[in-house]
mmCIF file of C-alpha atoms in Angstrom:
data_model
loop_
_atom_site.group_PDB
_atom_site.id
_atom_site.type_symbol
_atom_site.label_atom_id
_atom_site.label_comp_id
_atom_site.label_asym_id
_atom_site.label_seq_id
_atom_site.Cartn_x
_atom_site.Cartn_y
_atom_site.Cartn_z
ATOM 1 C CA MET A 1 0.000 0.000 0.000
ATOM 2 C CA LEU A 2 1.237 3.473 -0.776
ATOM 3 C CA TRP A 3 0.531 5.775 2.162
ATOM 4 C CA THR A 4 -0.209 9.439 1.472
ATOM 5 C CA ASP A 5 -0.050 12.326 3.941
ATOM 6 C CA ALA A 6 -3.863 12.285 4.096
ATOM 7 C CA SER A 7 -4.285 8.523 4.567
ATOM 8 C CA ALA A 8 -1.526 8.452 7.194
ATOM 9 C CA GLY A 9 -3.215 11.198 9.210
ATOM 10 C CA GLU A 10 -6.588 9.446 8.928
ATOM 11 C CA PHE A 11 -5.041 6.145 10.057
ATOM 12 C CA ILE A 12 -3.442 7.751 13.118
ATOM 13 C CA ALA A 13 -6.680 9.596 13.970
ATOM 14 C CA GLU A 14 -8.750 6.422 13.694
ATOM 15 C CA HIS A 15 -6.460 3.904 15.407
ATOM 16 C CA TYR A 16 -3.949 5.868 17.528
ATOM 17 C CA SER A 17 -5.663 9.109 18.487
ATOM 18 C CA TRP A 18 -3.369 9.418 21.531
ATOM 19 C CA PHE A 19 -0.559 10.203 19.065
ATOM 20 C CA LEU A 20 -2.422 12.559 16.717
ATOM 21 C CA ASP A 21 -1.252 15.848 18.285
ATOM 22 C CA THR A 22 2.399 14.794 18.060
ATOM 23 C CA PHE A 23 1.916 13.480 14.519
ATOM 24 C CA ASP A 24 0.179 16.641 13.297
ATOM 25 C CA ASN A 25 2.695 18.949 14.984
ATOM 26 C CA TYR A 26 5.903 17.433 13.646
ATOM 27 C CA LYS A 27 7.852 20.262 12.041
ATOM 28 C CA TYR A 28 9.106 18.188 9.098
ATOM 29 C CA THR A 29 7.067 16.030 6.738
ATOM 30 C CA ILE A 30 9.686 13.273 6.933
ATOM 31 C CA GLN A 31 8.967 12.908 10.662
ATOM 32 C CA ARG A 32 5.391 11.942 9.823
ATOM 33 C CA ALA A 33 6.681 9.617 7.081
ATOM 34 C CA ASP A 34 9.013 7.979 9.610
ATOM 35 C CA ALA A 35 6.353 7.668 12.309
ATOM 36 C CA ILE A 36 3.636 6.190 10.104
ATOM 37 C CA ARG A 37 5.882 3.307 9.045
ATOM 38 C CA TYR A 38 6.292 2.205 12.682
ATOM 39 C CA PHE A 39 2.538 2.396 13.337
ATOM 40 C CA VAL A 40 1.637 0.523 10.140
ATOM 41 C CA LEU A 41 4.120 -2.257 10.900
ATOM 42 C CA TYR A 42 2.807 -2.561 14.437
ATOM 43 C CA HIS A 43 -0.838 -2.493 13.314
ATOM 44 C CA TYR A 44 -0.670 -4.756 10.253
ATOM 45 C CA GLY A 45 2.767 -6.366 10.250
ATOM 46 C CA GLY A 46 4.617 -6.777 6.989
ATOM 47 C CA VAL A 47 7.535 -5.235 5.167
ATOM 48 C CA TYR A 48 8.282 -1.533 4.818
ATOM 49 C CA ILE A 49 10.636 -0.513 1.993
ATOM 50 C CA ASP A 50 11.587 3.049 0.997
ATOM 51 C CA LEU A 51 10.882 3.969 -2.616
ATOM 52 C CA ASP A 52 14.612 4.203 -3.397
ATOM 53 C CA ILE A 53 15.244 0.514 -2.596
ATOM 54 C CA GLY A 54 14.771 -2.281 -5.110
ATOM 55 C CA CYS A 55 14.527 -6.034 -4.572
ATOM 56 C CA LEU A 56 17.113 -8.243 -6.250
ATOM 57 C CA ARG A 57 15.610 -11.598 -5.253
ATOM 58 C CA PRO A 58 12.689 -13.032 -3.274
ATOM 59 C CA MET A 59 12.675 -12.121 0.405
ATOM 60 C CA ASP A 60 11.201 -15.457 1.551
ATOM 61 C CA PRO A 61 14.336 -16.559 3.478
ATOM 62 C CA LEU A 62 14.084 -13.399 5.587
ATOM 63 C CA LEU A 63 10.436 -13.890 6.508
ATOM 64 C CA VAL A 64 11.221 -16.386 9.286
ATOM 65 C CA HIS A 65 12.245 -13.691 11.776
ATOM 66 C CA PRO A 66 9.717 -11.708 13.883
ATOM 67 C CA VAL A 67 11.474 -8.358 13.262
ATOM 68 C CA ILE A 68 14.334 -7.415 10.930
ATOM 69 C CA LEU A 69 16.187 -4.104 10.834
ATOM 70 C CA PRO A 70 19.163 -3.330 8.572
ATOM 71 C CA ARG A 71 22.591 -2.448 9.952
ATOM 72 C CA THR A 72 23.875 0.956 8.893
ATOM 73 C CA ILE A 73 27.267 2.555 8.661
ATOM 74 C CA PRO A 74 28.943 3.725 10.825
ATOM 75 C CA VAL A 75 26.615 2.606 13.664
ATOM 76 C CA GLY A 76 23.051 1.625 14.393
ATOM 77 C CA VAL A 77 20.129 0.491 12.307
ATOM 78 C CA SER A 78 18.094 2.106 9.552
ATOM 79 C CA ASN A 79 14.369 2.616 9.132
ATOM 80 C CA ASP A 80 14.418 2.526 5.320
ATOM 81 C CA LEU A 81 13.712 -1.214 5.294
ATOM 82 C CA MET A 82 11.922 -3.014 8.133
ATOM 83 C CA PHE A 83 10.100 -6.301 8.616
ATOM 84 C CA SER A 84 7.767 -6.946 11.547
ATOM 85 C CA GLU A 85 5.104 -9.321 12.707
ATOM 86 C CA LYS A 86 1.768 -7.692 13.509
ATOM 87 C CA GLY A 87 1.659 -6.395 17.090
ATOM 88 C CA HIS A 88 5.269 -7.227 17.892
ATOM 89 C CA PRO A 89 6.324 -5.814 21.289
ATOM 90 C CA PHE A 90 9.417 -4.155 19.775
ATOM 91 C CA MET A 91 7.197 -2.116 17.474
ATOM 92 C CA ALA A 92 4.884 -1.346 20.417
ATOM 93 C CA GLN A 93 7.886 -0.001 22.323
ATOM 94 C CA THR A 94 8.896 2.010 19.271
ATOM 95 C CA ILE A 95 5.538 3.716 18.725
ATOM 96 C CA HIS A 96 5.121 4.434 22.434
ATOM 97 C CA SER A 97 8.578 6.060 22.591
ATOM 98 C CA LEU A 98 7.975 8.570 19.807
ATOM 99 C CA ILE A 99 6.421 11.231 22.047
ATOM 100 C CA SER A 100 9.307 11.196 24.527
ATOM 101 C CA PHE A 101 11.838 11.553 21.668
ATOM 102 C CA ASP A 102 10.043 14.533 20.099
ATOM 103 C CA TYR A 103 12.728 17.206 20.500
ATOM 104 C CA ASN A 104 13.762 20.058 18.237
ATOM 105 C CA TRP A 105 17.529 19.947 17.653
ATOM 106 C CA VAL A 106 17.454 23.349 15.828
ATOM 107 C CA LEU A 107 18.635 21.920 12.489
ATOM 108 C CA ASN A 108 16.451 19.594 10.432
ATOM 109 C CA TYR A 109 18.927 16.706 10.046
ATOM 110 C CA PRO A 110 19.577 15.992 13.757
ATOM 111 C CA THR A 111 15.952 16.745 14.626
ATOM 112 C CA VAL A 112 14.719 14.101 12.178
ATOM 113 C CA MET A 113 17.450 11.547 12.860
ATOM 114 C CA PHE A 114 16.970 11.597 16.645
ATOM 115 C CA SER A 115 13.199 12.165 16.917
ATOM 116 C CA THR A 116 11.827 9.665 14.374
ATOM 117 C CA GLY A 117 14.668 8.528 12.103
ATOM 118 C CA PRO A 118 17.467 5.973 12.243
ATOM 119 C CA MET A 119 19.085 7.239 15.438
ATOM 120 C CA PHE A 120 15.696 7.080 17.188
ATOM 121 C CA LEU A 121 15.215 3.508 15.926
ATOM 122 C CA SER A 122 18.789 2.623 16.945
ATOM 123 C CA ALA A 123 18.015 3.841 20.479
ATOM 124 C CA GLN A 124 14.897 1.657 20.491
ATOM 125 C CA TYR A 125 16.925 -1.352 19.350
ATOM 126 C CA GLY A 126 19.536 -0.727 22.065
ATOM 127 C CA SER A 127 16.854 -0.447 24.723
ATOM 128 C CA TRP A 128 15.098 -3.576 23.456
ATOM 129 C CA THR A 129 18.195 -5.766 23.351
ATOM 130 C CA SER A 130 19.274 -4.730 26.847
ATOM 131 C CA SER A 131 16.014 -6.094 28.260
ATOM 132 C CA HIS A 132 15.346 -8.970 25.798
ATOM 133 C CA PRO A 133 18.380 -11.255 25.555
ATOM 134 C CA PRO A 134 18.508 -14.099 23.018
ATOM 135 C CA THR A 135 16.550 -17.231 23.917
ATOM 136 C CA PRO A 136 16.766 -20.869 22.754
ATOM 137 C CA GLU A 137 13.780 -20.170 20.459
ATOM 138 C CA HIS A 138 15.455 -17.025 19.089
ATOM 139 C CA PRO A 139 19.234 -17.474 19.502
ATOM 140 C CA GLY A 140 19.866 -14.290 17.509
ATOM 141 C CA GLY A 141 17.174 -12.418 19.400
ATOM 142 C CA GLU A 142 13.666 -11.621 18.234
ATOM 143 C CA VAL A 143 14.885 -8.469 16.506
ATOM 144 C CA ARG A 144 17.369 -9.580 13.887
ATOM 145 C CA ILE A 145 19.877 -7.307 12.212
ATOM 146 C CA LEU A 146 20.310 -7.640 8.465
ATOM 147 C CA PRO A 147 24.058 -7.406 7.783
ATOM 148 C CA LYS A 148 25.592 -5.199 5.121
ATOM 149 C CA SER A 149 26.256 -8.295 2.982
ATOM 150 C CA LEU A 150 22.496 -8.963 2.689
ATOM 151 C CA TYR A 151 21.270 -5.357 2.890
ATOM 152 C CA GLY A 152 23.735 -4.094 0.281
ATOM 153 C CA LYS A 153 23.623 -0.394 1.170
ATOM 154 C CA ASN A 154 27.008 1.346 0.969
ATOM 155 C CA ALA A 155 28.541 -1.958 -0.144
ATOM 156 C CA LYS A 156 30.591 -2.641 -3.231
ATOM 157 C CA PRO A 157 29.126 -5.476 -5.349
ATOM 158 C CA GLU A 158 31.904 -7.826 -4.261
ATOM 159 C CA GLU A 159 31.088 -7.086 -0.584
ATOM 160 C CA ALA A 160 27.434 -8.058 -1.002
ATOM 161 C CA PRO A 161 27.083 -10.658 -3.759
ATOM 162 C CA HIS A 162 24.065 -12.184 -1.971
ATOM 163 C CA SER A 163 22.272 -8.917 -1.182
ATOM 164 C CA PHE A 164 18.516 -8.981 -1.350
ATOM 165 C CA PHE A 165 18.337 -5.273 -2.156
ATOM 166 C CA SER A 166 19.665 -2.559 -4.455
ATOM 167 C CA HIS A 167 19.833 1.062 -3.316
ATOM 168 C CA TYR A 168 19.283 4.158 -5.395
ATOM 169 C CA TYR A 169 20.071 6.725 -2.671
ATOM 170 C CA GLY A 170 17.172 9.121 -3.192
ATOM 171 C CA SER A 171 17.457 10.902 0.193
ATOM 172 C CA SER A 172 14.953 13.499 -1.010
ATOM 173 C CA TRP A 173 14.051 14.430 2.570
ATOM 174 C CA HIS A 174 17.500 15.994 3.084
ATOM 175 C CA ALA A 175 16.392 18.980 1.028
#
């Protein structure tokens, strides 16, 4: 499904009205685009992929994990590609943390990165893993990290010959 600004706002108003004021008052459009992806994954489950990412092969082998986030360089995880089961507690933690991370860092880039973007999601992953260690059922943890070799972003072809994804580096929100 392609989410528009209007349909995202309607979805939040209908299903998560407790978040509507924060959602509507984000200074930057990309903050709403970041936030809606977390809510949709929590609500429906599925796969979120940014429009500047292409698939190189079927994702079926990845669909065995409850949550998948891609590793980014130099640190953390990204929110440009995410997999989640419907109602997963990690995504619940993520959506419920958005309000407390809603700070204005003066400039758009740090404001977005730390309030809704990859650094926000990296903080959520760090918090999650500190309180949810691996188990015999999930020896890698319930939230799995897709390595650079399978994610392919910022990798030379020889570094990621088995990547599931190609990246076109749109980054239109930077402007």
